Structure formats: structure tokens, C-alpha cells
């Protein structure tokens, strides 16, 4: 830990006051190294291990430099942009920036896919100073004319190496090309491979490199263990025992199905658990993370979607129930504990047949640890568990979406939108201007959209647009859904009576009678 203070580094007093309220009085190494240059307006390339304090390292100069200017925010034109690879990381960054921005009455907002875009569009239209965004949704909103990056003064690219791992670099390159060439740019990454170096060469000018540790290094306060159960049954008991402590812990699985299954099994055993994986809608992810962060769930069972960007204080143990497929994933999973100076333990569970691959991953991650044959009652295991949490009667902690898709709220929103009662952009991604507004409520006698009218008539005679409309409007519904009888009109204007019938997945309809 450095002996310098935030005051010594030039951080403005209002921001120091916010940090003091949060108990942050001394900067971490990457903050102490980068702040003099970032506050001075230099382009900076920061490299540091996970949990080293990178978010605050760029958040402080971001807010301080915007506050020092008299520019006023304008609708659809953010003054600063932070790009993040995942929704979870975008939310976590916003949580760090928001109280700092509030000290100067600066406005922040987030933009990412998987949720209705109306809130994001409204926030951008009202004007924001700092935009934290994932590349895909931001490109969509720019394409629809809801956002512009030509007023961005400072751009931050966080977790650039993870952007590369996810294949986001082409989109990131297009977005950075839209920002003014003379703006300040800050890039933070654990490594400079997979094309990250090309971003540095193209977009950073006379950058200063600050590397506070070796690439792929792990946190010193993190203790690593490799436990070897005898077989799959012994592994199951071992996992349940490791999950049973009172402190927060994260268990990592390789597949979404196994993560969901394990969370349910642990909850049934009296260990309140929630899952986090790609099959959950964004509202469900938020609810589960909130339950974990607030302590209503002590265990988070996750796939690698949570390996980056999920920061919850007090995670004392990370368990690799399934060993990861490569060493960088091991380091990022493990980095959910022992963050920002705290200590933590990491356990990798290795079946005998997984020995070769697992030890190879640990060697590449520079983790020197001796595998230990254990049972659920072994002293090494009991020491990690500590105090065992009392049994909790199984009950749902949070509402989960049905069918691995959307939450009930999202489905209701889509139905309202189909009747013209709200925004219809419930899809995770809107790829073209106006795509989310195609379905409008239609009163009796109004024609169906031209796109529907172009569908070939495959089941008997259909009038006009191919859909009869009963009194009351839109006849779009689920498969094999019968509509009430009533008088209406076809698109050609001829009166129709009878029952409007939905057929099959496309719900083709015609007036019979």
C-alpha cells in the first residue's frame, strides 16, 4: 500500500469527501500510478490484475475533468463514454461513478442489451454526462439516431482483453472511431493480447503505460487449494459442505444447466442459493445479484458470465466446482475474492481423471499448489467452511423466469406493447431504426401492416392483409388461440363475421362465416 493520499495525487476535495464517506482514504497502487497522468489529461494504458482498483482509477479523473469544464450536457450527446464487455460490469462501474458524479450534479446512465431500450432512450434524450455502455446496444441506439458520440471528451475502455475474448473488438473499433480524435482516451486491461495492442496503436496518442503487476498474475492475499474427492458422489458431498458456511461464496460451473441445477439442490438442502448464467433475463440477473449482495442468498452459482465484472464485498471463498477450460478464466473467476486488499480462498475441485488438464491450467496461471485428497469431513475442508450456517427451510428467494427466457414482467410488457399500450422494444437487440415499434394496436376496420400483407396465402382464401380483425383491434396472439366472435372488417373493407382463429406458430388468421 502506498503512503500517498488522494490529496497528494491532485484529486479534488469534493471527490475526496465522497471517498472518505466510503472509507477509502489511501489509493491502491494502480490509482497512485495513473491519477497524476489521467488528471492531467494524458492518454493512459493501465494494466493491472483483477481486483486491483482499476474502476476507481479511471472514475476519479473522468468526473474531475468533466466537472472542471463549464460545458452543459445535451440530449443524445454524452460527454464521456465508458465501454464495458458485460451488463454486470457496466452496472458495477456505474455504481462506482454515480456518487462521485453526484458531487458535481453530473448525470450518469447505463446502456446494454437484454432489457427494454425505452429507459435508455429517454435518459439519453434528457441528456447525460457519463454513459456506461456495452458495445452492441450502443451501436444499435446510434444506428436508430438515439445517441451520438461526437461530443465525447473522455473515452474509457475497461477490460479490453475480455472485449477481445468475446469478439467485441470490431464493434469497439467502430465506436472509438466515432469519438473525437482529440479526446482523452484511457484503456485498462489485464493483458495486451488478442488485438488489444492494435487498439492502443490506433486510438491512443503518446500514451503513458502503467503496469502495477505482471500480466496473468494473481492476488497475493489469495490462498489456493486443490481438493481431490474420490469420485462424483464424494464430490457432491464436498461441494455441499463448502457451500454451507455463513460467509458469501461463489461456485463456478461450466454449463448453464448445471449451475441452475446446483443452485436448486443447495437451496433444497437449506443453503439459500441463486444462479447467474446466460439463460437468465437481465431483470432475473439483477434480482439474483441483489439477493446475493444483500445476503438473502449466501451462495452464487455461476458460469463464466460472472467471472468478470461481478464485485460483491465479503466473498471469502471461490470454488471451481468445474475447473475452467483455460488459465485466464481461472484467474478471473478467482478474482471475485481477495479484492482491493481483502483476503480470500480459492478451491479447485479436481476429479482424478481431470488431473492432467487441471494442473496444466494452474501451471499456466502460475499457481503453485499441491493437490490434496479429501472428503467432506477432512480438516482442510472444515477449516475453510468455518461456522456452518443454520438450516433454512427451502423457499424461492427470487422469482426466476420460466423457460430460461424472459421474466413475467418482460412478457407482460411485450403483450402491452403488442396492443399499443407501451414500448414494444422488449427484445434484447434492436438492429434497425423503428424495428421495436412495428406492432401497434389497431382498432376495428384498420388494415394489418404491409409486411404481413406480403405473406403468401397458404390456407384457403384470405382477405386483404391476410388477417381478419375482430372488433377491438389487433388479432396477434399465441398459437391456436381462439379470438372472440364479432363483427369486423378485412383489409379490403368487406365486413366479416365469425371467429378469428390462430393457426400454428405464425398464428395465421382468417374470418370464417
PDB file of C-alpha atoms in Angstrom, residues 243-402:
ATOM      1  CA  UNK A 243     -21.216 -24.079   0.317  1.00  0.00           C
ATOM      2  CA  UNK A 244     -22.546 -24.361   3.861  1.00  0.00           C
ATOM      3  CA  UNK A 245     -20.560 -21.590   5.578  1.00  0.00           C
ATOM      4  CA  UNK A 246     -22.075 -18.322   6.766  1.00  0.00           C
ATOM      5  CA  UNK A 247     -19.936 -16.037   4.586  1.00  0.00           C
ATOM      6  CA  UNK A 248     -20.636 -15.323   0.926  1.00  0.00           C
ATOM      7  CA  UNK A 249     -19.150 -17.698  -1.613  1.00  0.00           C
ATOM      8  CA  UNK A 250     -19.271 -18.135  -5.377  1.00  0.00           C
ATOM      9  CA  UNK A 251     -19.346 -21.558  -7.026  1.00  0.00           C
ATOM     10  CA  UNK A 252     -18.385 -21.769 -10.695  1.00  0.00           C
ATOM     11  CA  UNK A 253     -19.805 -24.298 -13.152  1.00  0.00           C
ATOM     12  CA  UNK A 254     -19.127 -24.848 -16.845  1.00  0.00           C
ATOM     13  CA  UNK A 255     -22.739 -25.079 -18.064  1.00  0.00           C
ATOM     14  CA  UNK A 256     -25.910 -23.060 -17.502  1.00  0.00           C
ATOM     15  CA  UNK A 257     -27.957 -26.197 -16.840  1.00  0.00           C
ATOM     16  CA  UNK A 258     -25.601 -27.446 -14.117  1.00  0.00           C
ATOM     17  CA  UNK A 259     -25.471 -24.011 -12.480  1.00  0.00           C
ATOM     18  CA  UNK A 260     -29.250 -23.845 -12.234  1.00  0.00           C
ATOM     19  CA  UNK A 261     -29.434 -27.447 -11.023  1.00  0.00           C
ATOM     20  CA  UNK A 262     -26.833 -26.937  -8.291  1.00  0.00           C
ATOM     21  CA  UNK A 263     -28.455 -23.722  -7.019  1.00  0.00           C
ATOM     22  CA  UNK A 264     -31.785 -25.541  -6.653  1.00  0.00           C
ATOM     23  CA  UNK A 265     -30.144 -28.514  -4.923  1.00  0.00           C
ATOM     24  CA  UNK A 266     -28.308 -26.315  -2.424  1.00  0.00           C
ATOM     25  CA  UNK A 267     -31.449 -24.321  -1.643  1.00  0.00           C
ATOM     26  CA  UNK A 268     -33.353 -27.567  -1.098  1.00  0.00           C
ATOM     27  CA  UNK A 269     -30.597 -28.592   1.340  1.00  0.00           C
ATOM     28  CA  UNK A 270     -31.176 -25.404   3.361  1.00  0.00           C
ATOM     29  CA  UNK A 271     -28.373 -23.328   1.824  1.00  0.00           C
ATOM     30  CA  UNK A 272     -30.014 -20.268   0.208  1.00  0.00           C
ATOM     31  CA  UNK A 273     -28.512 -20.041  -3.291  1.00  0.00           C
ATOM     32  CA  UNK A 274     -29.126 -18.233  -6.568  1.00  0.00           C
ATOM     33  CA  UNK A 275     -27.781 -18.835 -10.057  1.00  0.00           C
ATOM     34  CA  UNK A 276     -26.250 -16.493 -12.629  1.00  0.00           C
ATOM     35  CA  UNK A 277     -25.858 -17.526 -16.252  1.00  0.00           C
ATOM     36  CA  UNK A 278     -26.730 -16.637 -19.823  1.00  0.00           C
ATOM     37  CA  UNK A 279     -30.214 -18.177 -19.806  1.00  0.00           C
ATOM     38  CA  UNK A 280     -31.496 -15.595 -17.322  1.00  0.00           C
ATOM     39  CA  UNK A 281     -33.088 -12.379 -18.475  1.00  0.00           C
ATOM     40  CA  UNK A 282     -31.438  -9.161 -17.319  1.00  0.00           C
ATOM     41  CA  UNK A 283     -34.119  -8.469 -14.659  1.00  0.00           C
ATOM     42  CA  UNK A 284     -33.592 -12.002 -13.294  1.00  0.00           C
ATOM     43  CA  UNK A 285     -29.824 -11.482 -13.220  1.00  0.00           C
ATOM     44  CA  UNK A 286     -30.312  -8.224 -11.345  1.00  0.00           C
ATOM     45  CA  UNK A 287     -32.669  -9.838  -8.822  1.00  0.00           C
ATOM     46  CA  UNK A 288     -30.317 -12.742  -8.158  1.00  0.00           C
ATOM     47  CA  UNK A 289     -27.277 -10.482  -7.803  1.00  0.00           C
ATOM     48  CA  UNK A 290     -29.252  -8.261  -5.424  1.00  0.00           C
ATOM     49  CA  UNK A 291     -30.245 -11.281  -3.316  1.00  0.00           C
ATOM     50  CA  UNK A 292     -26.590 -12.323  -3.145  1.00  0.00           C
ATOM     51  CA  UNK A 293     -25.294  -8.821  -2.458  1.00  0.00           C
ATOM     52  CA  UNK A 294     -27.874  -8.181   0.270  1.00  0.00           C
ATOM     53  CA  UNK A 295     -27.173 -11.506   1.976  1.00  0.00           C
ATOM     54  CA  UNK A 296     -30.541 -13.146   1.357  1.00  0.00           C
ATOM     55  CA  UNK A 297     -28.591 -15.745  -0.596  1.00  0.00           C
ATOM     56  CA  UNK A 298     -25.209 -16.820   0.727  1.00  0.00           C
ATOM     57  CA  UNK A 299     -24.173 -18.714  -2.395  1.00  0.00           C
ATOM     58  CA  UNK A 300     -23.983 -17.609  -6.008  1.00  0.00           C
ATOM     59  CA  UNK A 301     -23.692 -20.463  -8.516  1.00  0.00           C
ATOM     60  CA  UNK A 302     -22.410 -19.034 -11.769  1.00  0.00           C
ATOM     61  CA  UNK A 303     -20.987 -19.789 -15.160  1.00  0.00           C
ATOM     62  CA  UNK A 304     -18.147 -17.722 -16.584  1.00  0.00           C
ATOM     63  CA  UNK A 305     -20.608 -14.886 -17.287  1.00  0.00           C
ATOM     64  CA  UNK A 306     -19.846 -13.832 -13.699  1.00  0.00           C
ATOM     65  CA  UNK A 307     -16.084 -14.275 -13.893  1.00  0.00           C
ATOM     66  CA  UNK A 308     -15.645 -10.580 -14.686  1.00  0.00           C
ATOM     67  CA  UNK A 309     -17.480  -7.534 -13.512  1.00  0.00           C
ATOM     68  CA  UNK A 310     -19.254  -9.014 -10.512  1.00  0.00           C
ATOM     69  CA  UNK A 311     -17.911  -7.382  -7.386  1.00  0.00           C
ATOM     70  CA  UNK A 312     -19.648  -8.150  -4.118  1.00  0.00           C
ATOM     71  CA  UNK A 313     -17.925  -7.275  -0.861  1.00  0.00           C
ATOM     72  CA  UNK A 314     -17.200 -10.080   1.552  1.00  0.00           C
ATOM     73  CA  UNK A 315     -16.824 -13.001  -0.852  1.00  0.00           C
ATOM     74  CA  UNK A 316     -14.495 -15.180   1.218  1.00  0.00           C
ATOM     75  CA  UNK A 317     -14.434 -18.287  -0.939  1.00  0.00           C
ATOM     76  CA  UNK A 318     -14.491 -19.079  -4.662  1.00  0.00           C
ATOM     77  CA  UNK A 319     -14.975 -22.722  -5.628  1.00  0.00           C
ATOM     78  CA  UNK A 320     -14.196 -24.028  -9.106  1.00  0.00           C
ATOM     79  CA  UNK A 321     -16.715 -26.875  -8.970  1.00  0.00           C
ATOM     80  CA  UNK A 322     -15.854 -27.484 -12.618  1.00  0.00           C
ATOM     81  CA  UNK A 323     -12.270 -26.476 -13.479  1.00  0.00           C
ATOM     82  CA  UNK A 324     -12.198 -23.777 -16.175  1.00  0.00           C
ATOM     83  CA  UNK A 325     -11.066 -24.515 -19.709  1.00  0.00           C
ATOM     84  CA  UNK A 326      -8.115 -22.091 -19.709  1.00  0.00           C
ATOM     85  CA  UNK A 327      -5.887 -20.262 -17.264  1.00  0.00           C
ATOM     86  CA  UNK A 328      -7.206 -16.719 -17.859  1.00  0.00           C
ATOM     87  CA  UNK A 329     -10.685 -17.904 -16.893  1.00  0.00           C
ATOM     88  CA  UNK A 330      -9.195 -19.370 -13.706  1.00  0.00           C
ATOM     89  CA  UNK A 331      -7.653 -16.034 -12.768  1.00  0.00           C
ATOM     90  CA  UNK A 332     -10.778 -14.017 -13.484  1.00  0.00           C
ATOM     91  CA  UNK A 333     -13.057 -16.440 -11.657  1.00  0.00           C
ATOM     92  CA  UNK A 334     -10.703 -16.446  -8.689  1.00  0.00           C
ATOM     93  CA  UNK A 335     -10.587 -12.656  -8.735  1.00  0.00           C
ATOM     94  CA  UNK A 336     -14.108 -12.473  -7.302  1.00  0.00           C
ATOM     95  CA  UNK A 337     -12.484 -12.921  -3.878  1.00  0.00           C
ATOM     96  CA  UNK A 338      -9.487 -11.164  -2.290  1.00  0.00           C
ATOM     97  CA  UNK A 339     -10.460  -7.895  -3.968  1.00  0.00           C
ATOM     98  CA  UNK A 340      -8.932  -4.494  -3.165  1.00  0.00           C
ATOM     99  CA  UNK A 341      -6.718  -5.707  -0.344  1.00  0.00           C
ATOM    100  CA  UNK A 342      -9.048  -8.235   1.279  1.00  0.00           C
ATOM    101  CA  UNK A 343      -8.019 -11.864   1.758  1.00  0.00           C
ATOM    102  CA  UNK A 344      -9.799 -14.853   0.271  1.00  0.00           C
ATOM    103  CA  UNK A 345      -9.558 -18.553  -0.553  1.00  0.00           C
ATOM    104  CA  UNK A 346      -9.914 -20.332  -3.866  1.00  0.00           C
ATOM    105  CA  UNK A 347     -10.709 -24.043  -4.127  1.00  0.00           C
ATOM    106  CA  UNK A 348     -10.469 -26.100  -7.293  1.00  0.00           C
ATOM    107  CA  UNK A 349     -12.250 -29.455  -7.137  1.00  0.00           C
ATOM    108  CA  UNK A 350     -10.444 -31.968  -9.319  1.00  0.00           C
ATOM    109  CA  UNK A 351     -11.605 -35.498 -10.000  1.00  0.00           C
ATOM    110  CA  UNK A 352      -8.768 -37.989 -10.601  1.00  0.00           C
ATOM    111  CA  UNK A 353      -9.467 -38.101 -14.340  1.00  0.00           C
ATOM    112  CA  UNK A 354      -9.196 -34.280 -14.547  1.00  0.00           C
ATOM    113  CA  UNK A 355      -5.708 -34.176 -13.020  1.00  0.00           C
ATOM    114  CA  UNK A 356      -3.648 -33.572 -16.149  1.00  0.00           C
ATOM    115  CA  UNK A 357      -5.766 -30.761 -17.615  1.00  0.00           C
ATOM    116  CA  UNK A 358      -6.304 -29.034 -14.275  1.00  0.00           C
ATOM    117  CA  UNK A 359      -2.645 -28.991 -13.305  1.00  0.00           C
ATOM    118  CA  UNK A 360      -1.763 -27.659 -16.753  1.00  0.00           C
ATOM    119  CA  UNK A 361      -4.182 -24.731 -16.241  1.00  0.00           C
ATOM    120  CA  UNK A 362      -2.703 -23.987 -12.812  1.00  0.00           C
ATOM    121  CA  UNK A 363       0.839 -24.093 -14.207  1.00  0.00           C
ATOM    122  CA  UNK A 364      -0.060 -21.532 -16.905  1.00  0.00           C
ATOM    123  CA  UNK A 365      -1.718 -19.358 -14.255  1.00  0.00           C
ATOM    124  CA  UNK A 366       1.492 -19.583 -12.195  1.00  0.00           C
ATOM    125  CA  UNK A 367      -0.329 -21.160  -9.265  1.00  0.00           C
ATOM    126  CA  UNK A 368       1.913 -23.455  -7.222  1.00  0.00           C
ATOM    127  CA  UNK A 369      -0.299 -25.722  -5.132  1.00  0.00           C
ATOM    128  CA  UNK A 370      -0.220 -29.400  -4.179  1.00  0.00           C
ATOM    129  CA  UNK A 371      -3.454 -31.396  -4.771  1.00  0.00           C
ATOM    130  CA  UNK A 372      -4.941 -32.881  -1.592  1.00  0.00           C
ATOM    131  CA  UNK A 373      -7.172 -35.993  -1.465  1.00  0.00           C
ATOM    132  CA  UNK A 374     -10.111 -35.034   0.790  1.00  0.00           C
ATOM    133  CA  UNK A 375     -13.565 -35.962   1.956  1.00  0.00           C
ATOM    134  CA  UNK A 376     -16.266 -33.561   3.068  1.00  0.00           C
ATOM    135  CA  UNK A 377     -15.100 -34.116   6.688  1.00  0.00           C
ATOM    136  CA  UNK A 378     -11.379 -33.516   6.103  1.00  0.00           C
ATOM    137  CA  UNK A 379      -9.768 -30.887   8.382  1.00  0.00           C
ATOM    138  CA  UNK A 380      -8.672 -28.813   5.373  1.00  0.00           C
ATOM    139  CA  UNK A 381     -12.293 -28.579   4.241  1.00  0.00           C
ATOM    140  CA  UNK A 382     -13.728 -27.875   7.680  1.00  0.00           C
ATOM    141  CA  UNK A 383     -11.187 -25.082   8.193  1.00  0.00           C
ATOM    142  CA  UNK A 384     -12.392 -23.316   5.048  1.00  0.00           C
ATOM    143  CA  UNK A 385     -16.066 -23.680   5.881  1.00  0.00           C
ATOM    144  CA  UNK A 386     -15.760 -22.104   9.318  1.00  0.00           C
ATOM    145  CA  UNK A 387     -19.071 -21.590  11.073  1.00  0.00           C
ATOM    146  CA  UNK A 388     -21.837 -23.566   9.372  1.00  0.00           C
ATOM    147  CA  UNK A 389     -24.979 -21.610   8.585  1.00  0.00           C
ATOM    148  CA  UNK A 390     -28.177 -22.857  10.277  1.00  0.00           C
ATOM    149  CA  UNK A 391     -30.633 -24.814   8.179  1.00  0.00           C
ATOM    150  CA  UNK A 392     -33.034 -22.634   6.207  1.00  0.00           C
ATOM    151  CA  UNK A 393     -36.370 -24.010   5.117  1.00  0.00           C
ATOM    152  CA  UNK A 394     -36.317 -24.191   1.298  1.00  0.00           C
ATOM    153  CA  UNK A 395     -38.313 -21.447  -0.381  1.00  0.00           C
ATOM    154  CA  UNK A 396     -37.866 -19.400  -3.553  1.00  0.00           C
ATOM    155  CA  UNK A 397     -35.516 -16.495  -2.903  1.00  0.00           C
ATOM    156  CA  UNK A 398     -36.365 -14.599  -6.069  1.00  0.00           C
ATOM    157  CA  UNK A 399     -38.723 -15.153  -8.962  1.00  0.00           C
ATOM    158  CA  UNK A 400     -36.993 -16.986 -11.796  1.00  0.00           C
ATOM    159  CA  UNK A 401     -38.014 -16.629 -15.445  1.00  0.00           C
ATOM    160  CA  UNK A 402     -39.832 -19.561 -16.944  1.00  0.00           C
TER     161      UNK A 402
END
